[in-house]
Each structure stands twice: as C-alpha cells, then as structure tokens.
C-alpha cells in the first residue's frame, strides 16, 4: 500500500496534492504554473488507487497554496486532496471544493462575451458542481467542463 512512497520520496515542508485523476495530472501542473517555478516539484502518475483506478500525486516543497490556486485545483481535479507537510509530518489534510462563485481562473465560452474582448475579469455562478456548469455573470452563457479554458 505504501509503495508509492518509494517512488516519490517524502518532503520536509510543503504541499502534497494527492488523488488527482491520472489524466489530469499535467493540467494541474500547468494551471498552478509548476512547470515554471524554481522550487522543488516532484510528481508521479498512474499509481494504483482504489477509488480512481489510477491517480497522480504532486509534491511541492515549501509552497502552501492560496484559495485561488486551491479553486483552480478543484476545477480540474475535483477528487484531489491536499496534505500540508511540516517537518515531515502531515499537519493538515483537506479536500478541494468547487466554490459557488468563480472569479478569473476560467474564460467564458461565448466569443462575444465582454470578458473576451475587454479588460473585464470573468465571473461565474457555479450552477452544477458534479457535472461542472458555470453561468457567466455578464452574458449568462453556460461554460461546461468540455469547454473549460483556463486563463
Ligand atoms: N507525504 C509526503 N511527505 C511527507 C509525509 C507525507 O510526501 N513527509 C505524502 C504521502 O506520500 C502521501 C500524502 O503525503 O501521498 C499523504 O500522506 P499520509 O496521510 O501519510 O498518507 P495516506 O494515509 O495514504 O493518505 P490518504 O488517506 O490521503 O490516502
Ligand atoms: Zn460570458
């Protein structure tokens, strides 16, 4: 059961993002900008998971994510769990949760929406969390998971 620890070694301080659906690992890496940081990032994919079949894990040393980043993770990897590590111990575990309202983060699907032509921050009401549906505050069009585009 613990053999993944042999594959991706423990970290001293930072955040472990666990239970990422295997197909979304690289999306999580890019939306968090982890492909561009200098901090130590280790990750592994396709670990066996009873719940997900295959899962990915990302370990980021010395980084503790803010709510904006946690909301980004929730949108692309709703099953993810965050583990806060301090001095090698898991001091906090949290499930990510899609919020009721989202600002910035994703684009509106409607090409004619004001947010796609002017310098206006996107704003959505989340009308479905299971089968992701975001209603634009400006044009009322629905953006769903299939056409989710991160800013
Ligand atoms: N972890 C780590 N470095 C540490 C401590 C833990 O990278 N110093 C990682 C573990 O490898 C695991 C995650 O943080 O991926 C959560 O650790 P733990 O709670 O000990 O594992 P589990 O009980 O298996 O977690 P879960 O209940 O979420 O499956
Ligand atoms: Zn819109």
Coordinates of N, CA, C and O and ligand atoms in Angstrom, one line a residue:
X1 N 0.8 -1.2 0.0 CA 0.0 0.0 0.0 C 0.9 1.3 0.0 O 0.5 2.2 -0.7
X2 N 2.0 1.2 0.7 CA 2.8 2.4 0.8 C 3.9 2.5 -0.2 O 4.8 3.3 -0.2
X3 N 3.8 1.6 -1.2 CA 4.9 1.5 -2.2 C 5.1 2.8 -3.0 O 6.2 3.1 -3.4
X4 N 4.0 3.7 -3.1 CA 4.2 4.9 -3.8 C 5.3 5.8 -3.1 O 5.9 6.6 -3.7
X5 N 5.4 5.6 -1.8 CA 6.4 6.4 -1.1 C 7.8 6.1 -1.6 O 8.7 6.9 -1.4
X6 N 8.0 4.9 -2.1 CA 9.3 4.5 -2.6 C 9.5 5.2 -3.9 O 10.6 5.4 -4.3
X7 N 8.4 5.5 -4.6 CA 8.5 6.0 -6.0 C 8.7 7.6 -6.0 O 9.4 8.1 -6.8
X8 N 8.0 8.2 -5.1 CA 8.0 9.7 -4.9 C 8.4 9.9 -3.5 O 7.6 9.7 -2.6
X9 N 9.6 10.4 -3.2 CA 10.0 10.5 -1.8 C 9.3 11.5 -1.0 O 8.8 12.5 -1.5
X10 N 9.3 11.3 0.3 CA 8.6 12.3 1.2 C 9.3 13.6 1.2 O 10.4 13.8 0.8
X11 N 8.5 14.7 1.5 CA 9.1 16.0 1.5 C 9.1 16.5 3.0 O 8.4 16.0 3.9
X12 N 9.9 17.5 3.2 CA 10.1 18.0 4.6 C 9.0 19.0 4.9 O 8.3 18.9 5.9
X13 N 8.8 20.1 4.0 CA 7.8 21.1 4.2 C 7.2 21.4 2.8 O 7.9 21.4 1.9
X14 N 5.9 21.6 2.8 CA 5.2 21.9 1.6 C 3.9 21.3 1.5 O 3.2 21.0 2.5
X15 N 3.5 21.1 0.2 CA 2.1 20.6 0.0 C 2.2 19.4 -1.0 O 2.9 19.4 -1.9
X16 N 1.4 18.3 -0.6 CA 1.2 17.2 -1.4 C -0.2 17.2 -2.0 O -1.1 17.2 -1.2
X17 N -0.3 17.2 -3.3 CA -1.6 17.1 -3.9 C -1.8 15.7 -4.3 O -1.1 15.2 -5.2
X18 N -2.7 15.0 -3.6 CA -2.9 13.6 -3.8 C -4.2 13.3 -4.5 O -5.1 14.2 -4.5
X19 N -4.5 12.1 -5.0 CA -5.7 11.7 -5.5 C -6.2 12.6 -6.7 O -7.3 13.0 -6.9
X20 N -5.2 12.8 -7.6 CA -5.5 13.6 -8.9 C -5.9 12.5 -9.9 O -5.1 11.5 -10.1
X21 N -7.0 12.6 -10.6 CA -7.3 11.7 -11.7 C -6.1 11.6 -12.6 O -5.6 12.7 -13.0
X22 N -5.6 10.4 -13.0 CA -4.3 10.3 -13.7 C -4.3 11.1 -15.0 O -3.3 11.7 -15.4
X23 N -5.5 11.2 -15.7 CA -5.5 12.0 -16.9 C -5.4 13.5 -16.8 O -5.2 14.2 -17.7
X24 N -5.5 14.0 -15.5 CA -5.4 15.4 -15.3 C -4.2 15.9 -14.6 O -4.1 17.1 -14.3
X25 N -3.2 15.0 -14.4 CA -2.0 15.4 -13.7 C -1.3 16.6 -14.3 O -1.0 17.6 -13.6
X26 N -1.1 16.6 -15.6 CA -0.3 17.6 -16.2 C -1.1 18.9 -16.3 O -0.5 20.0 -16.3
X27 N -2.4 18.8 -16.4 CA -3.3 20.0 -16.3 C -3.1 20.7 -15.0 O -3.0 22.0 -15.0
X28 N -3.0 20.0 -13.9 CA -2.9 20.6 -12.6 C -1.5 21.3 -12.5 O -1.4 22.4 -12.1
X29 N -0.5 20.6 -13.1 CA 0.9 21.2 -13.1 C 0.9 22.5 -13.8 O 1.4 23.5 -13.3
X30 N 0.2 22.6 -15.0 CA 0.3 23.8 -15.8 C -0.6 24.9 -15.2 O -0.2 26.1 -15.1
X31 N -1.8 24.6 -14.7 CA -2.7 25.7 -14.1 C -2.0 26.3 -12.9 O -2.3 27.4 -12.6
X32 N -1.2 25.5 -12.2 CA -0.6 26.1 -11.0 C 0.8 26.7 -11.3 O 1.4 27.3 -10.5
X33 N 1.1 26.6 -12.6 CA 2.4 27.2 -13.1 C 3.6 26.5 -12.5 O 4.7 27.0 -12.5
X34 N 3.4 25.2 -12.1 CA 4.5 24.5 -11.5 C 5.6 24.1 -12.6 O 6.7 23.6 -12.2
X35 N 5.2 24.2 -13.8 CA 6.2 24.0 -14.9 C 7.2 25.1 -15.0 O 8.2 25.0 -15.8
X36 N 6.9 26.2 -14.3 CA 7.8 27.4 -14.5 C 8.5 27.9 -13.2 O 9.1 28.9 -13.1
X37 N 8.3 27.1 -12.1 CA 8.8 27.6 -10.8 C 10.2 27.0 -10.6 O 10.6 25.9 -11.1
X38 N 11.0 27.6 -9.7 CA 12.3 27.1 -9.3 C 12.3 26.2 -8.2 O 13.3 25.5 -7.9
X39 N 11.1 26.1 -7.4 CA 11.1 25.3 -6.2 C 11.0 23.8 -6.7 O 10.7 23.5 -7.8
X40 N 11.4 23.0 -5.7 CA 11.4 21.5 -6.0 C 10.0 21.0 -6.1 O 9.2 21.1 -5.2
X41 N 9.8 20.4 -7.3 CA 8.5 19.8 -7.6 C 8.7 18.4 -8.0 O 9.5 18.1 -8.9
X42 N 8.1 17.4 -7.3 CA 8.2 16.0 -7.7 C 6.8 15.5 -8.0 O 5.9 15.9 -7.4
X43 N 6.7 14.6 -8.9 CA 5.3 14.1 -9.2 C 5.4 12.7 -9.8 O 6.5 12.3 -10.2
X44 N 4.3 12.0 -9.7 CA 4.2 10.7 -10.2 C 2.8 10.5 -10.7 O 1.9 11.1 -10.3
X45 N 2.7 9.6 -11.7 CA 1.4 9.4 -12.3 C 1.1 7.9 -12.3 O 2.0 7.0 -12.2
X46 N -0.2 7.6 -12.5 CA -0.7 6.2 -12.7 C -0.4 5.3 -11.5 O -0.2 4.1 -11.7
X47 N -0.4 5.8 -10.3 CA -0.3 5.0 -9.1 C -1.7 4.3 -8.9 O -2.7 4.9 -9.3
X48 N -1.7 3.1 -8.4 CA -2.9 2.4 -8.2 C -3.7 3.2 -7.1 O -3.2 3.6 -6.1
X49 N -5.0 3.3 -7.4 CA -5.9 3.9 -6.4 C -7.2 3.1 -6.4 O -7.8 2.9 -7.5
X50 N -7.7 2.8 -5.2 CA -8.9 2.0 -5.2 C -10.1 2.8 -5.7 O -11.0 2.3 -6.4
X51 N -10.1 4.1 -5.4 CA -11.2 5.0 -5.8 C -11.2 5.4 -7.2 O -12.2 5.5 -7.9
X52 N -10.0 5.8 -7.7 CA -9.9 6.4 -9.0 C -9.3 5.5 -10.1 O -9.3 5.8 -11.3
X53 N -8.9 4.3 -9.7 CA -8.2 3.4 -10.7 C -6.8 3.8 -10.8 O -5.9 3.1 -10.2
X54 N -6.5 4.9 -11.4 CA -5.1 5.4 -11.5 C -5.1 6.8 -11.0 O -6.0 7.6 -11.3
X55 N -4.1 7.2 -10.2 CA -4.1 8.6 -9.7 C -2.7 9.2 -9.9 O -1.7 8.5 -10.0
X56 N -2.7 10.5 -9.8 CA -1.4 11.2 -9.8 C -1.2 11.9 -8.5 O -2.1 12.2 -7.8
X57 N 0.1 12.2 -8.2 CA 0.5 12.9 -7.0 C 1.5 14.0 -7.4 O 2.4 13.7 -8.2
X58 N 1.4 15.1 -6.8 CA 2.3 16.2 -7.0 C 2.8 16.7 -5.6 O 2.0 16.9 -4.7
X59 N 4.1 16.8 -5.4 CA 4.7 17.3 -4.2 C 5.5 18.5 -4.4 O 6.4 18.5 -5.2
X60 N 5.1 19.6 -3.8 CA 5.7 20.9 -4.0 C 6.4 21.3 -2.7 O 5.7 21.6 -1.7
X61 N 7.7 21.4 -2.7 CA 8.4 21.8 -1.4 C 8.3 23.3 -1.2 O 8.4 24.1 -2.1
X62 N 8.0 23.6 0.1 CA 8.0 25.0 0.6 C 6.9 25.9 0.0 O 7.0 27.1 0.0
X63 N 5.9 25.3 -0.6 CA 4.8 26.1 -1.2 C 3.5 25.7 -0.5 O 3.3 24.5 -0.3
X64 N 2.7 26.7 -0.1 CA 1.4 26.5 0.6 C 0.4 27.3 -0.3 O 0.6 28.5 -0.4
X65 N -0.5 26.6 -0.9 CA -1.3 27.3 -1.9 C -2.4 28.2 -1.3 O -2.9 27.9 -0.2
X66 N -2.7 29.3 -2.0 CA -3.8 30.2 -1.5 C -5.1 29.7 -2.1 O -5.1 28.7 -2.9
X67 N -6.2 30.4 -1.8 CA -7.5 29.9 -2.2 C -7.7 30.0 -3.7 O -8.4 29.1 -4.2
X68 N -7.1 30.9 -4.4 CA -7.3 31.0 -5.8 C -6.7 29.7 -6.4 O -7.3 29.1 -7.3
X69 N -5.5 29.3 -6.0 CA -4.9 28.1 -6.5 C -5.7 26.9 -6.1 O -5.8 25.9 -6.9
X70 N -6.2 26.8 -4.9 CA -7.0 25.7 -4.5 C -8.2 25.6 -5.3 O -8.6 24.5 -5.7
X71 N -8.9 26.7 -5.7 CA -10.0 26.6 -6.5 C -9.7 26.2 -7.9 O -10.4 25.4 -8.6
X72 N -8.5 26.5 -8.4 CA -8.1 26.0 -9.7 C -7.9 24.5 -9.7 O -8.3 23.8 -10.6
X73 N -7.3 24.0 -8.6 CA -7.2 22.5 -8.5 C -8.5 21.9 -8.5 O -8.8 20.9 -9.1
X74 N -9.5 22.5 -7.7 CA -10.8 21.9 -7.6 C -11.5 21.8 -9.0 O -12.2 20.8 -9.3
X75 N -11.3 22.8 -9.8 CA -11.9 22.8 -11.1 C -11.4 21.7 -12.0 O -12.2 21.0 -12.7
X76 N -10.1 21.4 -12.0 CA -9.6 20.4 -12.9 C -9.4 19.1 -12.3 O -9.3 18.1 -13.0
X77 N -9.3 19.0 -11.0 CA -9.1 17.7 -10.3 C -10.0 17.7 -9.0 O -9.5 17.8 -7.9
X78 N -11.3 17.6 -9.2 CA -12.2 17.7 -8.0 C -12.0 16.6 -7.0 O -12.5 16.8 -5.8
X79 N -11.4 15.5 -7.3 CA -11.1 14.5 -6.3 C -9.9 14.7 -5.5 O -9.6 13.9 -4.6
X80 N -9.1 15.7 -5.8 CA -7.8 15.9 -5.2 C -7.9 16.2 -3.7 O -8.9 16.8 -3.2
X81 N -6.9 15.7 -3.0 CA -6.8 16.1 -1.5 C -5.4 16.7 -1.3 O -4.4 16.3 -1.8
X82 N -5.4 17.8 -0.5 CA -4.2 18.5 -0.2 C -3.7 18.0 1.2 O -4.5 17.9 2.1
X83 N -2.4 17.8 1.3 CA -1.8 17.4 2.6 C -0.7 18.5 2.8 O 0.2 18.7 2.0
X84 N -0.9 19.2 3.9 CA 0.1 20.2 4.3 C 1.2 19.5 5.2 O 0.8 18.8 6.2
X85 N 2.4 19.6 4.7 CA 3.5 18.9 5.4 C 4.4 19.9 6.1 O 4.9 20.9 5.5
X86 N 4.6 19.7 7.4 CA 5.6 20.5 8.1 C 6.5 19.6 8.9 O 6.0 18.7 9.7
X87 N 7.8 19.7 8.7 CA 8.8 18.9 9.4 C 8.5 17.4 9.2 O 8.4 16.6 10.2
X88 N 8.2 17.0 8.0 CA 7.9 15.6 7.5 C 6.6 15.1 7.9 O 6.2 14.0 7.5
X89 N 5.8 15.8 8.8 CA 4.5 15.3 9.3 C 3.4 15.9 8.5 O 3.5 17.1 8.1
X90 N 2.3 15.1 8.2 CA 1.1 15.7 7.6 C 0.4 16.4 8.7 O -0.1 15.8 9.7
X91 N 0.3 17.8 8.7 CA -0.3 18.5 9.8 C -1.7 18.9 9.4 O -2.5 19.3 10.3
X92 N -2.1 18.8 8.1 CA -3.4 19.2 7.7 C -3.8 18.4 6.4 O -2.9 18.3 5.6
X93 N -5.0 18.0 6.4 CA -5.5 17.3 5.1 C -6.7 18.0 4.7 O -7.6 18.3 5.6
X94 N -6.9 18.4 3.5 CA -8.1 19.0 3.1 C -8.6 18.5 1.7 O -7.8 18.2 0.8
X95 N -9.9 18.3 1.5 CA -10.4 18.0 0.2 C -10.6 19.3 -0.5 O -11.0 20.3 0.1
X96 N -10.4 19.4 -1.8 CA -10.7 20.6 -2.5 C -12.2 20.7 -2.8 O -12.8 19.6 -2.8
X97 N -12.7 21.9 -2.9 CA -14.1 22.0 -3.1 C -14.4 23.1 -4.1 O -13.8 24.2 -4.0
X98 N -15.2 22.8 -5.1 CA -15.6 23.8 -6.1 C -16.4 24.9 -5.4 O -17.4 24.5 -4.8
X99 N -16.0 26.2 -5.5 CA -16.8 27.2 -4.8 C -18.1 27.5 -5.5 O -18.3 27.0 -6.6
X100 N -19.0 28.3 -4.9 CA -20.3 28.7 -5.5 C -20.1 29.7 -6.6 O -21.0 29.9 -7.4
X101 N -19.0 30.5 -6.5 CA -18.8 31.5 -7.4 C -17.3 31.5 -7.8 O -16.5 31.2 -6.9
X102 N -17.0 31.8 -9.1 CA -15.6 31.8 -9.5 C -15.3 33.1 -10.2 O -16.1 33.5 -11.1
X103 N -14.2 33.7 -9.8 CA -13.8 34.9 -10.5 C -12.4 34.7 -11.1 O -11.5 34.2 -10.4
X104 N -12.3 35.2 -12.3 CA -11.0 35.0 -13.0 C -10.9 33.5 -13.3 O -11.9 32.8 -13.5
X105 N -9.7 32.9 -13.3 CA -9.4 31.5 -13.4 C -9.8 30.9 -14.8 O -9.0 30.4 -15.5
X106 N -11.1 31.0 -15.2 CA -11.5 30.4 -16.5 C -12.1 31.5 -17.4 O -12.7 32.5 -17.0
X107 N -12.1 31.1 -18.7 CA -12.7 32.0 -19.7 C -14.1 31.7 -20.0 O -14.5 30.5 -19.8
X108 N -14.9 32.7 -20.5 CA -16.3 32.4 -20.8 C -16.3 31.8 -22.2 O -15.5 32.2 -23.1
X109 N -17.1 30.8 -22.4 CA -17.2 30.1 -23.7 C -17.7 30.9 -24.8 O -17.5 30.7 -26.0
X110 N -18.4 32.0 -24.5 CA -19.1 32.8 -25.5 C -18.1 33.8 -26.1 O -17.6 34.8 -25.5
X111 N -17.7 33.7 -27.4 CA -16.7 34.5 -28.0 C -17.2 36.0 -28.0 O -16.3 36.9 -28.0
X112 N -18.5 36.2 -28.0 CA -19.0 37.6 -28.0 C -19.1 38.3 -26.6 O -19.5 39.4 -26.4
X113 N -18.8 37.5 -25.6 CA -18.8 38.0 -24.2 C -17.9 39.1 -24.0 O -16.7 39.1 -24.5
X114 N -18.3 40.1 -23.2 CA -17.5 41.3 -23.0 C -16.1 40.9 -22.3 O -15.1 41.5 -22.6
X115 N -16.1 39.8 -21.6 CA -14.9 39.4 -20.9 C -13.8 38.9 -21.9 O -12.7 38.7 -21.6
X116 N -14.3 38.5 -23.1 CA -13.3 38.1 -24.2 C -12.8 39.2 -25.1 O -12.0 39.0 -25.9
X117 N -13.4 40.4 -24.9 CA -12.9 41.5 -25.8 C -12.4 42.7 -24.9 O -11.5 43.4 -25.4
X118 N -12.8 42.8 -23.7 CA -12.4 43.9 -22.9 C -11.7 43.4 -21.6 O -11.8 42.3 -21.3
X119 N -11.1 44.4 -21.0 CA -10.3 44.0 -19.8 C -11.2 43.9 -18.6 O -11.3 44.7 -17.7
X120 N -12.1 42.9 -18.6 CA -13.1 42.6 -17.6 C -12.8 41.2 -17.0 O -12.7 40.3 -17.8
X121 N -12.6 41.1 -15.7 CA -12.4 39.8 -15.1 C -13.6 39.0 -15.2 O -14.8 39.4 -14.9
X122 N -13.5 37.7 -15.6 CA -14.6 36.8 -15.7 C -15.2 36.5 -14.3 O -14.5 36.6 -13.3
X123 N -16.5 36.3 -14.3 CA -17.2 36.0 -13.0 C -18.3 35.0 -13.4 O -19.1 35.2 -14.3
X124 N -18.4 33.9 -12.6 CA -19.4 32.9 -12.9 C -20.1 32.4 -11.6 O -19.5 32.4 -10.6
X125 N -21.3 32.0 -11.8 CA -22.0 31.4 -10.7 C -22.0 29.9 -11.1 O -22.2 29.5 -12.2
X126 N -21.6 29.1 -10.1 CA -21.5 27.6 -10.3 C -22.9 27.0 -10.2 O -23.4 27.0 -9.1
X127 N -23.5 26.6 -11.3 CA -24.8 26.1 -11.2 C -24.9 24.5 -11.1 O -25.9 24.0 -10.7
X128 N -23.7 23.9 -11.4 CA -23.6 22.5 -11.1 C -22.2 22.1 -10.8 O -21.3 22.5 -11.6
X129 N -22.0 21.4 -9.8 CA -20.6 21.0 -9.4 C -20.2 19.7 -9.9 O -19.1 19.4 -10.3
X130 N -21.2 18.7 -9.9 CA -20.9 17.3 -10.3 C -20.5 17.3 -11.8 O -19.5 16.8 -12.2
X131 N -21.4 17.9 -12.5 CA -21.3 18.0 -14.0 C -21.0 19.4 -14.3 O -22.0 20.2 -14.6
X132 N -19.8 19.8 -14.1 CA -19.5 21.3 -14.0 C -20.2 22.2 -15.0 O -20.1 22.0 -16.2
X133 N -20.9 23.1 -14.4 CA -21.6 24.1 -15.3 C -21.4 25.5 -14.6 O -21.8 25.7 -13.5
X134 N -20.8 26.5 -15.4 CA -20.6 27.8 -14.9 C -21.4 28.8 -15.7 O -21.3 28.8 -16.9
X135 N -22.2 29.6 -15.0 CA -23.0 30.6 -15.7 C -22.4 31.9 -15.6 O -22.1 32.4 -14.5
X136 N -22.1 32.5 -16.8 CA -21.4 33.8 -16.9 C -22.3 34.9 -16.3 O -23.5 35.1 -16.6
X137 N -21.7 35.7 -15.4 CA -22.3 36.8 -14.8 C -22.7 37.9 -15.8 O -23.7 38.6 -15.7
X138 N -21.9 38.0 -16.9 CA -22.1 39.1 -17.9 C -23.1 38.6 -19.0 O -23.9 39.4 -19.4
X139 N -22.9 37.5 -19.6 CA -23.6 37.1 -20.8 C -24.6 35.9 -20.5 O -25.4 35.6 -21.4
X140 N -24.5 35.4 -19.3 CA -25.4 34.3 -18.9 C -25.2 33.0 -19.7 O -25.9 32.0 -19.4
X141 N -24.2 32.9 -20.6 CA -24.0 31.6 -21.3 C -23.3 30.6 -20.3 O -22.6 31.0 -19.3
X142 N -23.5 29.4 -20.6 CA -23.0 28.3 -19.7 C -21.7 27.7 -20.2 O -21.7 27.3 -21.4
X143 N -20.7 27.8 -19.4 CA -19.4 27.1 -19.7 C -19.4 25.8 -19.0 O -19.7 25.7 -17.8
X144 N -19.2 24.7 -19.7 CA -19.1 23.4 -19.0 C -17.7 22.8 -19.1 O -16.8 23.3 -19.7
X145 N -17.6 21.6 -18.5 CA -16.2 21.0 -18.4 C -15.6 20.8 -19.7 O -14.4 21.0 -19.9
X146 N -16.4 20.4 -20.8 CA -15.8 20.1 -22.1 C -15.1 21.4 -22.7 O -14.2 21.3 -23.5
X147 N -15.7 22.6 -22.4 CA -15.1 23.8 -23.0 C -14.5 24.7 -21.9 O -14.4 25.9 -22.1
X148 N -14.0 24.1 -20.9 CA -13.3 24.8 -19.8 C -11.9 25.3 -20.3 O -11.1 24.4 -20.8
X149 N -11.7 26.6 -20.3 CA -10.4 27.1 -20.7 C -9.8 28.0 -19.7 O -10.4 29.0 -19.3
X150 N -8.7 27.6 -19.1 CA -8.1 28.4 -18.0 C -7.5 29.7 -18.6 O -7.0 29.7 -19.7
X151 N -7.5 30.7 -17.8 CA -6.9 32.0 -18.2 C -5.4 31.9 -18.1 O -4.9 31.4 -17.1
Ligands
LIG1 N1 3.8 12.7 2.3 C1 5.0 13.2 1.8 N2 5.9 13.7 2.7 C2 5.7 13.6 4.0 C3 4.5 13.0 4.5 C4 3.6 12.6 3.6 O1 5.2 13.3 0.6 N3 6.7 14.0 4.8 C5 2.7 12.2 1.3 C6 2.5 10.8 1.3 O2 3.3 10.1 0.4 C7 1.0 10.7 0.8 C8 0.4 12.0 1.3 O3 1.5 12.9 1.6 O4 1.0 10.7 -0.6 C9 -0.5 11.8 2.5 O5 0.2 11.2 3.5 P1 -0.5 10.2 4.5 O6 -1.6 10.9 5.1 O7 0.5 9.7 5.4 O8 -0.9 9.0 3.5 P2 -2.3 8.3 3.4 O9 -2.9 8.0 4.7 O10 -2.1 7.2 2.5 O11 -3.2 9.4 2.7 P3 -4.7 9.3 2.2 O12 -5.6 9.0 3.4 O13 -5.0 10.7 1.6 O14 -4.7 8.3 1.1
LIG2 ZN1 -19.8 35.5 -20.7

